[in-house]
């Protein structure tokens, strides 16, 4: 991706650097994904779809296992969800 700011608030390269640093320092067991979608639609000229925000997470965290932990295992542990 380029240098889009819009609903993402920061340039992609900044977000990627932050994601890499957080993963290195904290690991996926300490991270979970959150989105303010659809609330960005009223505050910003560019309003990404939910699918676009999730796709951006895929770019920031390209490893499927790591992303799975961030999307599933970490929030399940935080909120005490059980299968």
Tab-separated table of N, CA, C and O in Angstrom:
chain	number	residue	atom	x	y	z
A	1	UNK	N	0.834	-1.177	0.000
A	1	UNK	CA	0.000	0.000	0.000
A	1	UNK	C	0.877	1.238	0.000
A	1	UNK	O	2.022	1.194	0.374
A	2	UNK	N	0.255	2.351	-0.342
A	2	UNK	CA	0.973	3.603	-0.436
A	2	UNK	C	0.997	4.354	0.870
A	2	UNK	O	1.068	3.784	1.948
A	3	UNK	N	0.877	5.640	0.764
A	3	UNK	CA	0.941	6.507	1.926
A	3	UNK	C	-0.437	7.010	2.340
A	3	UNK	O	-0.589	8.131	2.787
A	4	UNK	N	-1.467	6.228	2.172
A	4	UNK	CA	-2.824	6.653	2.519
A	4	UNK	C	-2.911	7.007	3.995
A	4	UNK	O	-2.338	6.350	4.837
A	5	UNK	N	-3.626	8.052	4.288
A	5	UNK	CA	-3.836	8.437	5.675
A	5	UNK	C	-5.290	8.206	6.038
A	5	UNK	O	-5.603	7.354	6.820
A	6	UNK	N	-6.220	8.964	5.483
A	6	UNK	CA	-7.656	8.797	5.640
A	6	UNK	C	-8.096	8.151	6.939
A	6	UNK	O	-7.722	8.569	8.021
A	7	UNK	N	-8.911	7.121	6.820
A	7	UNK	CA	-9.438	6.420	7.974
A	7	UNK	C	-8.388	5.699	8.775
A	7	UNK	O	-8.629	5.282	9.903
A	8	UNK	N	-7.250	5.539	8.202
A	8	UNK	CA	-6.175	4.843	8.907
A	8	UNK	C	-5.414	5.761	9.835
A	8	UNK	O	-4.654	5.308	10.661
A	9	UNK	N	-5.579	7.046	9.681
A	9	UNK	CA	-5.024	8.077	10.552
A	9	UNK	C	-3.518	8.307	10.400
A	9	UNK	O	-3.043	9.369	10.699
A	10	UNK	N	-2.754	7.312	10.053
A	10	UNK	CA	-1.309	7.461	9.904
A	10	UNK	C	-0.881	6.800	8.600
A	10	UNK	O	-1.549	5.901	8.103
A	11	UNK	N	0.245	7.223	8.041
A	11	UNK	CA	0.749	6.565	6.834
A	11	UNK	C	1.005	5.076	7.080
A	11	UNK	O	1.356	4.666	8.198
A	12	UNK	N	0.821	4.283	6.042
A	12	UNK	CA	0.996	2.839	6.145
A	12	UNK	C	2.352	2.444	6.706
A	12	UNK	O	2.450	1.528	7.513
A	13	UNK	N	3.403	3.138	6.293
A	13	UNK	CA	4.751	2.753	6.760
A	13	UNK	C	4.879	2.951	8.266
A	13	UNK	O	5.568	2.197	8.935
A	14	UNK	N	4.220	3.948	8.811
A	14	UNK	CA	4.241	4.157	10.266
A	14	UNK	C	3.497	3.038	10.969
A	14	UNK	O	3.960	2.514	11.982
A	15	UNK	N	2.343	2.715	10.441
A	15	UNK	CA	1.539	1.650	11.054
A	15	UNK	C	2.280	0.321	10.999
A	15	UNK	O	2.269	-0.445	11.966
A	16	UNK	N	2.923	0.032	9.879
A	16	UNK	CA	3.671	-1.219	9.743
A	16	UNK	C	4.828	-1.256	10.726
A	16	UNK	O	5.072	-2.274	11.379
A	17	UNK	N	5.545	-0.158	10.872
A	17	UNK	CA	6.661	-0.101	11.824
A	17	UNK	C	6.158	-0.301	13.244
A	17	UNK	O	6.778	-1.023	14.041
A	18	UNK	N	5.029	0.323	13.582
A	18	UNK	CA	4.464	0.173	14.927
A	18	UNK	C	4.023	-1.267	15.162
A	18	UNK	O	4.283	-1.835	16.230
A	19	UNK	N	3.370	-1.861	14.180
A	19	UNK	CA	2.917	-3.249	14.319
A	19	UNK	C	4.109	-4.179	14.519
A	19	UNK	O	4.089	-5.052	15.392
A	20	UNK	N	5.139	-4.000	13.710
A	20	UNK	CA	6.338	-4.841	13.837
A	20	UNK	C	6.968	-4.689	15.221
A	20	UNK	O	7.361	-5.672	15.852
A	21	UNK	N	7.035	-3.456	15.685
A	21	UNK	CA	7.650	-3.198	16.994
A	21	UNK	C	6.824	-3.796	18.136
A	21	UNK	O	7.360	-4.397	19.069
A	22	UNK	N	5.501	-3.635	18.067
A	22	UNK	CA	4.632	-4.202	19.100
A	22	UNK	C	4.711	-5.720	19.109
A	22	UNK	O	4.748	-6.338	20.178
A	23	UNK	N	4.723	-6.330	17.937
A	23	UNK	CA	4.837	-7.788	17.877
A	23	UNK	C	6.159	-8.265	18.463
A	23	UNK	O	6.195	-9.266	19.178
A	24	UNK	N	7.228	-7.532	18.173
A	24	UNK	CA	8.539	-7.917	18.688
A	24	UNK	C	8.619	-7.731	20.205
A	24	UNK	O	9.117	-8.599	20.924
A	25	UNK	N	8.140	-6.612	20.701
A	25	UNK	CA	8.245	-6.295	22.133
A	25	UNK	C	7.237	-7.042	22.994
A	25	UNK	O	7.558	-7.474	24.097
A	26	UNK	N	5.997	-7.167	22.508
A	26	UNK	CA	4.931	-7.749	23.325
A	26	UNK	C	4.514	-9.150	22.908
A	26	UNK	O	4.090	-9.942	23.736
A	27	UNK	N	4.564	-9.426	21.620
A	27	UNK	CA	4.105	-10.715	21.105
A	27	UNK	C	2.594	-10.738	20.940
A	27	UNK	O	1.871	-9.932	21.540
A	28	UNK	N	2.089	-11.653	20.129
A	28	UNK	CA	0.659	-11.700	19.841
A	28	UNK	C	-0.210	-12.025	21.049
A	28	UNK	O	-1.391	-11.691	21.065
A	29	UNK	N	0.353	-12.640	22.078
A	29	UNK	CA	-0.440	-12.972	23.268
A	29	UNK	C	-0.831	-11.725	24.064
A	29	UNK	O	-1.703	-11.792	24.915
A	30	UNK	N	-0.197	-10.590	23.761
A	30	UNK	CA	-0.499	-9.342	24.459
A	30	UNK	C	-1.227	-8.334	23.574
A	30	UNK	O	-1.456	-7.205	23.989
A	31	UNK	N	-1.555	-8.741	22.354
A	31	UNK	CA	-2.180	-7.830	21.396
A	31	UNK	C	-3.529	-8.358	20.951
A	31	UNK	O	-3.715	-9.559	20.799
A	32	UNK	N	-4.475	-7.442	20.740
A	32	UNK	CA	-5.722	-7.826	20.094
A	32	UNK	C	-6.123	-6.724	19.144
A	32	UNK	O	-5.682	-5.594	19.253
A	33	UNK	N	-6.960	-7.073	18.190
A	33	UNK	CA	-7.350	-6.136	17.148
A	33	UNK	C	-8.659	-5.472	17.501
A	33	UNK	O	-9.576	-6.111	18.007
A	34	UNK	N	-8.724	-4.190	17.257
A	34	UNK	CA	-9.953	-3.446	17.451
A	34	UNK	C	-10.126	-2.458	16.322
A	34	UNK	O	-9.173	-2.057	15.669
A	35	UNK	N	-11.343	-2.094	16.075
A	35	UNK	CA	-11.640	-1.155	15.009
A	35	UNK	C	-12.709	-0.187	15.469
A	35	UNK	O	-13.606	-0.555	16.221
A	36	UNK	N	-12.616	1.037	15.015
A	36	UNK	CA	-13.669	1.983	15.311
A	36	UNK	C	-14.660	2.084	14.158
A	36	UNK	O	-15.485	2.977	14.110
A	37	UNK	N	-14.562	1.143	13.227
A	37	UNK	CA	-15.534	1.094	12.147
A	37	UNK	C	-16.882	0.776	12.748
A	37	UNK	O	-16.959	-0.041	13.644
A	38	UNK	N	-17.967	1.361	12.372
A	38	UNK	CA	-18.190	2.320	11.285
A	38	UNK	C	-18.109	3.770	11.726
A	38	UNK	O	-18.468	4.655	10.972
A	39	UNK	N	-17.645	4.038	12.924
A	39	UNK	CA	-17.622	5.406	13.429
A	39	UNK	C	-16.697	6.337	12.658
A	39	UNK	O	-16.869	7.540	12.711
A	40	UNK	N	-15.739	5.790	11.938
A	40	UNK	CA	-14.852	6.638	11.136
A	40	UNK	C	-15.603	7.281	9.979
A	40	UNK	O	-15.160	8.277	9.434
A	41	UNK	N	-16.731	6.727	9.583
A	41	UNK	CA	-17.438	7.239	8.410
A	41	UNK	C	-17.928	8.664	8.600
A	41	UNK	O	-17.965	9.426	7.648
A	42	UNK	N	-18.285	9.062	9.782
A	42	UNK	CA	-18.789	10.417	9.998
A	42	UNK	C	-17.677	11.416	10.250
A	42	UNK	O	-17.865	12.604	10.041
A	43	UNK	N	-16.535	10.959	10.663
A	43	UNK	CA	-15.459	11.871	11.051
A	43	UNK	C	-14.422	12.106	9.952
A	43	UNK	O	-13.617	13.017	10.072
A	44	UNK	N	-14.437	11.308	8.910
A	44	UNK	CA	-13.367	11.383	7.918
A	44	UNK	C	-13.915	11.305	6.502
A	44	UNK	O	-14.935	10.668	6.258
A	45	UNK	N	-13.200	11.951	5.586
A	45	UNK	CA	-13.612	11.931	4.180
A	45	UNK	C	-13.528	10.530	3.603
A	45	UNK	O	-14.359	10.122	2.808
A	46	UNK	N	-12.517	9.764	3.999
A	46	UNK	CA	-12.367	8.396	3.519
A	46	UNK	C	-12.881	7.459	4.582
A	46	UNK	O	-12.403	7.471	5.716
A	47	UNK	N	-13.850	6.679	4.246
A	47	UNK	CA	-14.428	5.739	5.201
A	47	UNK	C	-14.234	4.321	4.682
A	47	UNK	O	-14.942	3.874	3.792
A	48	UNK	N	-13.254	3.603	5.213
A	48	UNK	CA	-13.022	2.233	4.746
A	48	UNK	C	-14.157	1.318	5.182
A	48	UNK	O	-14.807	1.555	6.197
A	49	UNK	N	-14.350	0.268	4.414
A	49	UNK	CA	-15.321	-0.751	4.807
A	49	UNK	C	-14.694	-1.618	5.891
A	49	UNK	O	-13.481	-1.593	6.107
A	50	UNK	N	-15.535	-2.384	6.558
A	50	UNK	CA	-15.024	-3.314	7.565
A	50	UNK	C	-14.045	-4.289	6.920
A	50	UNK	O	-12.984	-4.582	7.484
A	51	UNK	N	-14.381	-4.762	5.727
A	51	UNK	CA	-13.495	-5.696	5.014
A	51	UNK	C	-12.143	-5.059	4.729
A	51	UNK	O	-11.104	-5.729	4.815
A	52	UNK	N	-12.137	-3.759	4.397
A	52	UNK	CA	-10.868	-3.076	4.145
A	52	UNK	C	-10.028	-2.968	5.417
A	52	UNK	O	-8.804	-3.121	5.368
A	53	UNK	N	-10.671	-2.707	6.548
A	53	UNK	CA	-9.902	-2.612	7.784
A	53	UNK	C	-9.311	-3.969	8.160
A	53	UNK	O	-8.189	-4.054	8.642
A	54	UNK	N	-10.062	-5.022	7.933
A	54	UNK	CA	-9.560	-6.368	8.219
A	54	UNK	C	-8.440	-6.745	7.246
A	54	UNK	O	-7.448	-7.364	7.640
A	55	UNK	N	-8.576	-6.348	5.983
A	55	UNK	CA	-7.513	-6.601	5.002
A	55	UNK	C	-6.244	-5.847	5.383
A	55	UNK	O	-5.132	-6.355	5.213
A	56	UNK	N	-6.397	-4.638	5.936
A	56	UNK	CA	-5.234	-3.870	6.358
A	56	UNK	C	-4.522	-4.574	7.505
A	56	UNK	O	-3.297	-4.599	7.569
A	57	UNK	N	-5.276	-5.194	8.395
A	57	UNK	CA	-4.649	-5.985	9.450
A	57	UNK	C	-3.808	-7.099	8.836
A	57	UNK	O	-2.713	-7.389	9.307
A	58	UNK	N	-4.318	-7.717	7.769
A	58	UNK	CA	-3.565	-8.756	7.076
A	58	UNK	C	-2.243	-8.259	6.516
A	58	UNK	O	-1.267	-9.006	6.446
A	59	UNK	N	-2.225	-6.992	6.115
A	59	UNK	CA	-0.975	-6.401	5.630
A	59	UNK	C	-0.033	-6.079	6.789
A	59	UNK	O	1.179	-6.234	6.670
A	60	UNK	N	-0.593	-5.622	7.891
A	60	UNK	CA	0.234	-5.271	9.049
A	60	UNK	C	0.778	-6.503	9.758
A	60	UNK	O	1.873	-6.484	10.309
A	61	UNK	N	-0.012	-7.570	9.774
A	61	UNK	CA	0.376	-8.827	10.426
A	61	UNK	C	0.173	-9.946	9.399
A	61	UNK	O	-0.855	-10.622	9.389
A	62	UNK	N	1.134	-10.148	8.503
A	62	UNK	CA	0.948	-11.096	7.407
A	62	UNK	C	0.970	-12.571	7.809
A	62	UNK	O	0.429	-13.406	7.083
A	63	UNK	N	1.540	-12.902	8.939
A	63	UNK	CA	1.608	-14.297	9.363
A	63	UNK	C	0.229	-14.761	9.854
A	63	UNK	O	-0.331	-14.186	10.794
A	64	UNK	N	-0.305	-15.805	9.223
A	64	UNK	CA	-1.652	-16.299	9.559
A	64	UNK	C	-1.783	-16.723	11.019
A	64	UNK	O	-2.787	-16.425	11.665
A	65	UNK	N	-0.797	-17.436	11.540
A	65	UNK	CA	-0.871	-17.899	12.927
A	65	UNK	C	-0.852	-16.725	13.915
A	65	UNK	O	-1.623	-16.700	14.878
A	66	UNK	N	0.028	-15.773	13.675
A	66	UNK	CA	0.117	-14.606	14.548
A	66	UNK	C	-1.180	-13.809	14.499
A	66	UNK	O	-1.721	-13.410	15.534
A	67	UNK	N	-1.688	-13.582	13.291
A	67	UNK	CA	-2.937	-12.844	13.140
A	67	UNK	C	-4.091	-13.600	13.806
A	67	UNK	O	-4.949	-12.995	14.457
A	68	UNK	N	-4.099	-14.913	13.697
A	68	UNK	CA	-5.127	-15.717	14.350
A	68	UNK	C	-5.112	-15.566	15.857
A	68	UNK	O	-6.168	-15.491	16.495
A	69	UNK	N	-3.928	-15.498	16.427
A	69	UNK	CA	-3.827	-15.286	17.882
A	69	UNK	C	-4.384	-13.926	18.269
A	69	UNK	O	-5.117	-13.796	19.240
A	70	UNK	N	-4.033	-12.917	17.486
A	70	UNK	CA	-4.490	-11.559	17.765
A	70	UNK	C	-6.007	-11.452	17.618
A	70	UNK	O	-6.661	-10.762	18.391
A	71	UNK	N	-6.569	-12.140	16.644
A	71	UNK	CA	-8.009	-12.067	16.379
A	71	UNK	C	-8.838	-12.996	17.250
A	71	UNK	O	-10.016	-12.739	17.479
A	72	UNK	N	-8.236	-14.068	17.744
A	72	UNK	CA	-9.044	-15.086	18.408
A	72	UNK	C	-8.543	-15.466	19.799
A	72	UNK	O	-9.247	-15.280	20.785
A	73	UNK	N	-7.350	-15.998	19.863
A	73	UNK	CA	-6.853	-16.541	21.130
A	73	UNK	C	-6.661	-15.490	22.215
A	73	UNK	O	-7.063	-15.695	23.365
A	74	UNK	N	-6.047	-14.354	21.861
A	74	UNK	CA	-5.807	-13.319	22.863
A	74	UNK	C	-7.113	-12.737	23.402
A	74	UNK	O	-7.282	-12.660	24.624
A	75	UNK	N	-8.065	-12.336	22.539
A	75	UNK	CA	-9.323	-11.832	23.105
A	75	UNK	C	-10.093	-12.900	23.885
A	75	UNK	O	-10.721	-12.593	24.906
A	76	UNK	N	-10.027	-14.145	23.439
A	76	UNK	CA	-10.713	-15.220	24.178
A	76	UNK	C	-10.137	-15.357	25.572
A	76	UNK	O	-10.869	-15.518	26.549
A	77	UNK	N	-8.808	-15.280	25.680
A	77	UNK	CA	-8.180	-15.370	27.005
A	77	UNK	C	-8.522	-14.145	27.856
A	77	UNK	O	-8.820	-14.272	29.046
A	78	UNK	N	-8.487	-12.968	27.246
A	78	UNK	CA	-8.795	-11.742	27.973
A	78	UNK	C	-10.211	-11.748	28.539
A	78	UNK	O	-10.432	-11.392	29.687
A	79	UNK	N	-11.169	-12.176	27.731
A	79	UNK	CA	-12.567	-12.141	28.151
A	79	UNK	C	-13.065	-13.451	28.757
A	79	UNK	O	-14.221	-13.558	29.133
A	80	UNK	N	-12.188	-14.448	28.852
A	80	UNK	CA	-12.562	-15.703	29.493
A	80	UNK	C	-13.507	-16.574	28.672
A	80	UNK	O	-14.263	-17.347	29.230
A	81	UNK	N	-13.443	-16.457	27.337
A	81	UNK	CA	-14.289	-17.295	26.478
A	81	UNK	C	-13.756	-18.705	26.453
A	81	UNK	O	-12.560	-18.944	26.433
A	82	UNK	N	-14.625	-19.653	26.450
A	82	UNK	CA	-14.242	-21.076	26.386
A	82	UNK	C	-15.004	-21.742	25.255
A	82	UNK	O	-16.135	-21.391	24.974
A	83	UNK	N	-14.395	-22.751	24.671
A	83	UNK	CA	-15.094	-23.543	23.637
A	83	UNK	C	-15.991	-24.564	24.255
A	83	UNK	O	-15.810	-25.087	25.261
